[in-house]
PDB file of C-alpha atoms in Angstrom:
ATOM      1  CA  MET Q  77     -56.364  12.526 -50.812  1.00 90.00           C
ATOM      2  CA  LYS Q  78     -55.005  13.548 -54.244  1.00 95.00           C
ATOM      3  CA  HIS Q  79     -52.814  16.546 -54.696  1.00 97.00           C
ATOM      4  CA  LEU Q  80     -52.294  18.210 -58.140  1.00 98.00           C
ATOM      5  CA  TYR Q  81     -49.642  20.820 -58.431  1.00 98.00           C
ATOM      6  CA  PHE Q  82     -49.809  22.942 -61.604  1.00 98.00           C
ATOM      7  CA  VAL Q  83     -46.574  24.463 -62.505  1.00 98.00           C
ATOM      8  CA  ARG Q  84     -46.533  27.123 -65.303  1.00 98.00           C
ATOM      9  CA  HIS Q  85     -43.130  27.031 -67.231  1.00 98.00           C
ATOM     10  CA  GLY Q  86     -40.349  29.568 -66.459  1.00 96.00           C
ATOM     11  CA  GLN Q  87     -40.060  32.887 -68.227  1.00 97.00           C
ATOM     12  CA  THR Q  88     -39.170  32.548 -71.823  1.00 97.00           C
ATOM     13  CA  GLU Q  89     -37.215  34.934 -74.019  1.00 97.00           C
ATOM     14  CA  TRP Q  90     -40.512  35.750 -75.776  1.00 97.00           C
ATOM     15  CA  ASN Q  91     -42.221  36.247 -72.579  1.00 96.00           C
ATOM     16  CA  ALA Q  92     -39.777  38.895 -71.643  1.00 95.00           C
ATOM     17  CA  ILE Q  93     -40.106  40.949 -74.909  1.00 96.00           C
ATOM     18  CA  ARG Q  94     -43.937  40.475 -74.965  1.00 96.00           C
ATOM     19  CA  ARG Q  95     -44.147  38.260 -77.984  1.00 97.00           C
ATOM     20  CA  MET Q  96     -47.147  35.948 -78.252  1.00 96.00           C
ATOM     21  CA  GLN Q  97     -46.073  32.257 -78.140  1.00 95.00           C
ATOM     22  CA  GLY Q  98     -49.013  30.153 -78.114  1.00 95.00           C
ATOM     23  CA  GLN Q  99     -47.995  26.685 -79.193  1.00 96.00           C
ATOM     24  CA  TRP Q 100     -44.901  28.195 -80.771  1.00 96.00           C
ATOM     25  CA  ASN Q 101     -41.402  27.477 -78.970  1.00 94.00           C
ATOM     26  CA  SER Q 102     -39.257  29.900 -77.203  1.00 94.00           C
ATOM     27  CA  ASN Q 103     -36.442  28.929 -74.861  1.00 97.00           C
ATOM     28  CA  LEU Q 104     -36.325  29.704 -71.145  1.00 98.00           C
ATOM     29  CA  SER Q 105     -34.504  32.738 -70.333  1.00 98.00           C
ATOM     30  CA  ASP Q 106     -31.906  32.947 -67.414  1.00 98.00           C
ATOM     31  CA  LYS Q 107     -34.816  34.137 -65.010  1.00 98.00           C
ATOM     32  CA  GLY Q 108     -37.021  31.199 -66.332  1.00 98.00           C
ATOM     33  CA  ARG Q 109     -34.408  28.625 -65.474  1.00 98.00           C
ATOM     34  CA  GLU Q 110     -34.247  30.242 -61.937  1.00 98.00           C
ATOM     35  CA  HIS Q 111     -38.156  29.715 -61.842  1.00 97.00           C
ATOM     36  CA  ALA Q 112     -37.871  26.282 -62.641  1.00 98.00           C
ATOM     37  CA  ASP Q 113     -35.191  25.571 -60.213  1.00 98.00           C
ATOM     38  CA  VAL Q 114     -37.106  27.188 -57.312  1.00 98.00           C
ATOM     39  CA  ASN Q 115     -40.063  25.013 -58.377  1.00 98.00           C
ATOM     40  CA  GLY Q 116     -37.842  21.857 -58.318  1.00 98.00           C
ATOM     41  CA  GLN Q 117     -36.864  22.675 -54.835  1.00 98.00           C
ATOM     42  CA  LEU Q 118     -40.530  22.924 -53.760  1.00 98.00           C
ATOM     43  CA  LEU Q 119     -41.770  19.937 -55.411  1.00 98.00           C
ATOM     44  CA  SER Q 120     -39.010  17.793 -54.076  1.00 98.00           C
ATOM     45  CA  ARG Q 121     -40.476  18.294 -50.767  1.00 98.00           C
ATOM     46  CA  LEU Q 122     -43.757  17.379 -51.517  1.00 97.00           C
ATOM     47  CA  GLY Q 123     -43.721  13.562 -52.431  1.00 96.00           C
ATOM     48  CA  ILE Q 124     -44.400  14.064 -56.139  1.00 98.00           C
ATOM     49  CA  GLU Q 125     -45.034  10.703 -57.465  1.00 98.00           C
ATOM     50  CA  ALA Q 126     -45.813  11.427 -61.238  1.00 98.00           C
ATOM     51  CA  LEU Q 127     -44.671  14.276 -63.558  1.00 98.00           C
ATOM     52  CA  TYR Q 128     -46.974  15.365 -66.603  1.00 98.00           C
ATOM     53  CA  VAL Q 129     -45.479  17.872 -69.055  1.00 98.00           C
ATOM     54  CA  SER Q 130     -46.788  19.751 -72.076  1.00 98.00           C
ATOM     55  CA  PRO Q 131     -44.377  18.644 -75.056  1.00 98.00           C
ATOM     56  CA  LEU Q 132     -43.553  22.299 -76.026  1.00 98.00           C
ATOM     57  CA  ASP Q 133     -39.996  23.339 -75.640  1.00 97.00           C
ATOM     58  CA  ARG Q 134     -40.302  25.597 -72.786  1.00 98.00           C
ATOM     59  CA  THR Q 135     -42.204  23.228 -70.510  1.00 98.00           C
ATOM     60  CA  ARG Q 136     -39.793  20.630 -71.284  1.00 98.00           C
ATOM     61  CA  GLN Q 137     -36.906  22.707 -70.349  1.00 98.00           C
ATOM     62  CA  THR Q 138     -38.825  23.576 -67.145  1.00 98.00           C
ATOM     63  CA  ALA Q 139     -39.426  19.966 -66.338  1.00 98.00           C
ATOM     64  CA  GLU Q 140     -35.879  18.965 -66.973  1.00 98.00           C
ATOM     65  CA  ILE Q 141     -34.796  21.358 -64.386  1.00 98.00           C
ATOM     66  CA  ILE Q 142     -37.611  20.365 -61.987  1.00 98.00           C
ATOM     67  CA  ASN Q 143     -36.858  16.688 -62.421  1.00 98.00           C
ATOM     68  CA  ALA Q 144     -33.230  17.008 -61.333  1.00 98.00           C
ATOM     69  CA  TYR Q 145     -34.880  17.081 -57.893  1.00 98.00           C
ATOM     70  CA  LEU Q 146     -37.532  14.433 -58.544  1.00 98.00           C
ATOM     71  CA  ASN Q 147     -35.960  11.734 -60.922  1.00 98.00           C
ATOM     72  CA  LEU Q 148     -39.215  10.633 -62.398  1.00 98.00           C
ATOM     73  CA  ALA Q 149     -40.066   9.630 -65.951  1.00 97.00           C
ATOM     74  CA  PRO Q 150     -42.102  12.472 -67.279  1.00 98.00           C
ATOM     75  CA  VAL Q 151     -45.072  11.884 -69.280  1.00 98.00           C
ATOM     76  CA  PHE Q 152     -45.661  14.317 -72.150  1.00 98.00           C
ATOM     77  CA  ASP Q 153     -49.191  15.077 -73.142  1.00 98.00           C
ATOM     78  CA  PRO Q 154     -50.167  17.210 -76.024  1.00 98.00           C
ATOM     79  CA  ARG Q 155     -53.811  17.966 -74.494  1.00 98.00           C
ATOM     80  CA  ILE Q 156     -51.946  20.288 -71.906  1.00 98.00           C
ATOM     81  CA  MET Q 157     -50.138  22.555 -74.715  1.00 98.00           C
ATOM     82  CA  GLU Q 158     -50.934  26.192 -74.455  1.00 98.00           C
ATOM     83  CA  TRP Q 159     -53.588  28.151 -76.131  1.00 97.00           C
ATOM     84  CA  HIS Q 160     -53.268  27.855 -79.840  1.00 97.00           C
ATOM     85  CA  CYS Q 161     -53.301  31.530 -80.770  1.00 97.00           C
ATOM     86  CA  GLY Q 162     -53.443  30.724 -84.673  1.00 97.00           C
ATOM     87  CA  ASP Q 163     -52.098  33.431 -86.922  1.00 97.00           C
ATOM     88  CA  TRP Q 164     -51.047  35.779 -83.815  1.00 97.00           C
ATOM     89  CA  SER Q 165     -48.370  33.116 -82.975  1.00 97.00           C
ATOM     90  CA  GLY Q 166     -44.882  35.048 -83.089  1.00 97.00           C
ATOM     91  CA  GLU Q 167     -46.465  38.368 -83.032  1.00 97.00           C
ATOM     92  CA  MET Q 168     -45.618  41.147 -80.617  1.00 97.00           C
ATOM     93  CA  TYR Q 169     -48.485  41.805 -78.268  1.00 96.00           C
ATOM     94  CA  ALA Q 170     -48.500  45.355 -79.156  1.00 97.00           C
ATOM     95  CA  ASP Q 171     -48.909  44.693 -83.010  1.00 98.00           C
ATOM     96  CA  ILE Q 172     -51.772  42.513 -82.763  1.00 97.00           C
ATOM     97  CA  PRO Q 173     -54.397  45.204 -82.256  1.00 97.00           C
ATOM     98  CA  VAL Q 174     -52.854  47.181 -85.190  1.00 97.00           C
ATOM     99  CA  LYS Q 175     -52.629  44.369 -87.661  1.00 97.00           C
ATOM    100  CA  TRP Q 176     -55.973  42.701 -86.557  1.00 97.00           C
ATOM    101  CA  PRO Q 177     -58.074  45.566 -85.221  1.00 97.00           C
ATOM    102  CA  GLU Q 178     -61.577  43.743 -85.782  1.00 96.00           C
ATOM    103  CA  GLU Q 179     -60.213  40.404 -84.507  1.00 96.00           C
ATOM    104  CA  TRP Q 180     -58.682  42.058 -81.393  1.00 96.00           C
ATOM    105  CA  ALA Q 181     -62.079  43.894 -80.720  1.00 96.00           C
ATOM    106  CA  GLY Q 182     -63.719  40.489 -80.998  1.00 95.00           C
ATOM    107  CA  LEU Q 183     -61.221  39.128 -78.240  1.00 95.00           C
ATOM    108  CA  GLU Q 184     -61.899  41.985 -76.162  1.00 95.00           C
ATOM    109  CA  THR Q 185     -65.653  41.794 -76.478  1.00 96.00           C
ATOM    110  CA  ASN Q 186     -65.787  38.018 -75.520  1.00 96.00           C
ATOM    111  CA  ARG Q 187     -62.649  36.472 -74.327  1.00 94.00           C
ATOM    112  CA  PHE Q 188     -64.100  33.182 -73.491  1.00 95.00           C
ATOM    113  CA  HIS Q 189     -65.727  32.427 -76.811  1.00 97.00           C
ATOM    114  CA  TYR Q 190     -63.532  34.429 -79.123  1.00 96.00           C
ATOM    115  CA  ARG Q 191     -61.389  32.240 -81.560  1.00 96.00           C
ATOM    116  CA  PRO Q 192     -58.479  34.100 -83.181  1.00 96.00           C
ATOM    117  CA  PRO Q 193     -57.843  33.422 -86.895  1.00 97.00           C
ATOM    118  CA  ASN Q 194     -56.823  29.817 -87.235  1.00 97.00           C
ATOM    119  CA  GLY Q 195     -56.724  29.491 -83.445  1.00 97.00           C
ATOM    120  CA  GLU Q 196     -58.885  28.176 -80.560  1.00 97.00           C
ATOM    121  CA  ASN Q 197     -61.018  29.548 -77.763  1.00 97.00           C
ATOM    122  CA  TYR Q 198     -61.560  28.506 -74.101  1.00 97.00           C
ATOM    123  CA  PRO Q 199     -64.314  25.839 -75.006  1.00 97.00           C
ATOM    124  CA  ASP Q 200     -61.703  24.340 -77.292  1.00 98.00           C
ATOM    125  CA  MET Q 201     -58.950  24.233 -74.552  1.00 98.00           C
ATOM    126  CA  PHE Q 202     -61.822  22.788 -71.962  1.00 97.00           C
ATOM    127  CA  GLU Q 203     -62.489  20.061 -74.496  1.00 97.00           C
ATOM    128  CA  ARG Q 204     -58.970  18.910 -74.947  1.00 97.00           C
ATOM    129  CA  SER Q 205     -57.873  19.291 -71.281  1.00 98.00           C
ATOM    130  CA  ILE Q 206     -60.766  17.996 -69.307  1.00 97.00           C
ATOM    131  CA  PRO Q 207     -60.244  14.285 -70.340  1.00 98.00           C
ATOM    132  CA  PHE Q 208     -56.685  14.696 -69.215  1.00 98.00           C
ATOM    133  CA  VAL Q 209     -57.697  16.148 -65.754  1.00 98.00           C
ATOM    134  CA  ASP Q 210     -60.196  13.260 -65.330  1.00 98.00           C
ATOM    135  CA  GLU Q 211     -57.495  10.755 -66.064  1.00 98.00           C
ATOM    136  CA  LEU Q 212     -55.238  12.272 -63.563  1.00 97.00           C
ATOM    137  CA  LEU Q 213     -57.924  12.144 -61.078  1.00 97.00           C
ATOM    138  CA  ALA Q 214     -58.337   8.427 -61.770  1.00 97.00           C
ATOM    139  CA  THR Q 215     -54.664   7.467 -61.291  1.00 97.00           C
ATOM    140  CA  GLU Q 216     -53.312   5.750 -58.231  1.00 97.00           C
ATOM    141  CA  HIS Q 217     -50.903   8.446 -57.648  1.00 97.00           C
ATOM    142  CA  SER Q 218     -51.695  11.027 -54.776  1.00 97.00           C
ATOM    143  CA  ASN Q 219     -49.282  13.763 -55.612  1.00 98.00           C
ATOM    144  CA  ILE Q 220     -48.997  14.782 -59.015  1.00 98.00           C
ATOM    145  CA  ALA Q 221     -47.166  17.711 -60.858  1.00 98.00           C
ATOM    146  CA  VAL Q 222     -48.346  19.157 -64.065  1.00 98.00           C
ATOM    147  CA  VAL Q 223     -45.840  21.344 -65.870  1.00 98.00           C
ATOM    148  CA  SER Q 224     -47.853  23.462 -68.403  1.00 98.00           C
ATOM    149  CA  HIS Q 225     -48.749  26.968 -69.385  1.00 98.00           C
ATOM    150  CA  GLY Q 226     -50.623  29.934 -68.102  1.00 96.00           C
ATOM    151  CA  MET Q 227     -53.924  29.786 -69.999  1.00 96.00           C
ATOM    152  CA  ILE Q 228     -54.412  26.070 -70.189  1.00 98.00           C
ATOM    153  CA  GLY Q 229     -53.435  25.963 -66.474  1.00 97.00           C
ATOM    154  CA  LYS Q 230     -56.282  28.317 -65.687  1.00 96.00           C
ATOM    155  CA  VAL Q 231     -58.656  26.053 -67.744  1.00 97.00           C
ATOM    156  CA  MET Q 232     -57.776  22.989 -65.813  1.00 98.00           C
ATOM    157  CA  PHE Q 233     -57.849  24.651 -62.424  1.00 96.00           C
ATOM    158  CA  SER Q 234     -61.196  26.211 -63.230  1.00 96.00           C
ATOM    159  CA  TYR Q 235     -62.540  22.965 -64.240  1.00 97.00           C
ATOM    160  CA  LEU Q 236     -61.430  21.489 -60.954  1.00 97.00           C
ATOM    161  CA  MET Q 237     -62.919  24.239 -58.905  1.00 96.00           C
ATOM    162  CA  GLY Q 238     -66.226  23.907 -60.664  1.00 96.00           C
ATOM    163  CA  TYR Q 239     -66.057  27.458 -61.843  1.00 93.00           C
ATOM    164  CA  ALA Q 240     -68.749  28.331 -64.501  1.00 83.00           C
ATOM    165  CA  PRO Q 241     -67.486  29.961 -67.914  1.00 75.00           C
TER     166      PRO Q 241
END
């Protein structure tokens, strides 16, 4: 039986102040490094055979801490990078509805299909991540850890569970 363990990166400096990251980089906070360490301890007891990681800095930092317990060769894959939030990248969450009121209303109206300015929507994330998940399912490894992000993690999980959009 195949076991996939999805790990969201630890808290970042930007998470702590509510700044939208998307595919931009922000370092782990002290709390985020603690999160990664706890995940590493847990994963070390689960017989992890392969470690796949988003190439963004926060996931690399998380995976480095986790991998101190696993000692695997991480595989970095851009298909599991976080939601590309386009022009909203680097903005404070509270400022987005003020700076882009019509666009924010579009997101609030249809979170699944709405695409922010120069960004992507959920169907875009499904398109890029489903081939990755299918490849994981086809590998010989039984216990796989995937270090990625909140939104793309939900996309991969919902695909595996067969959830409708």
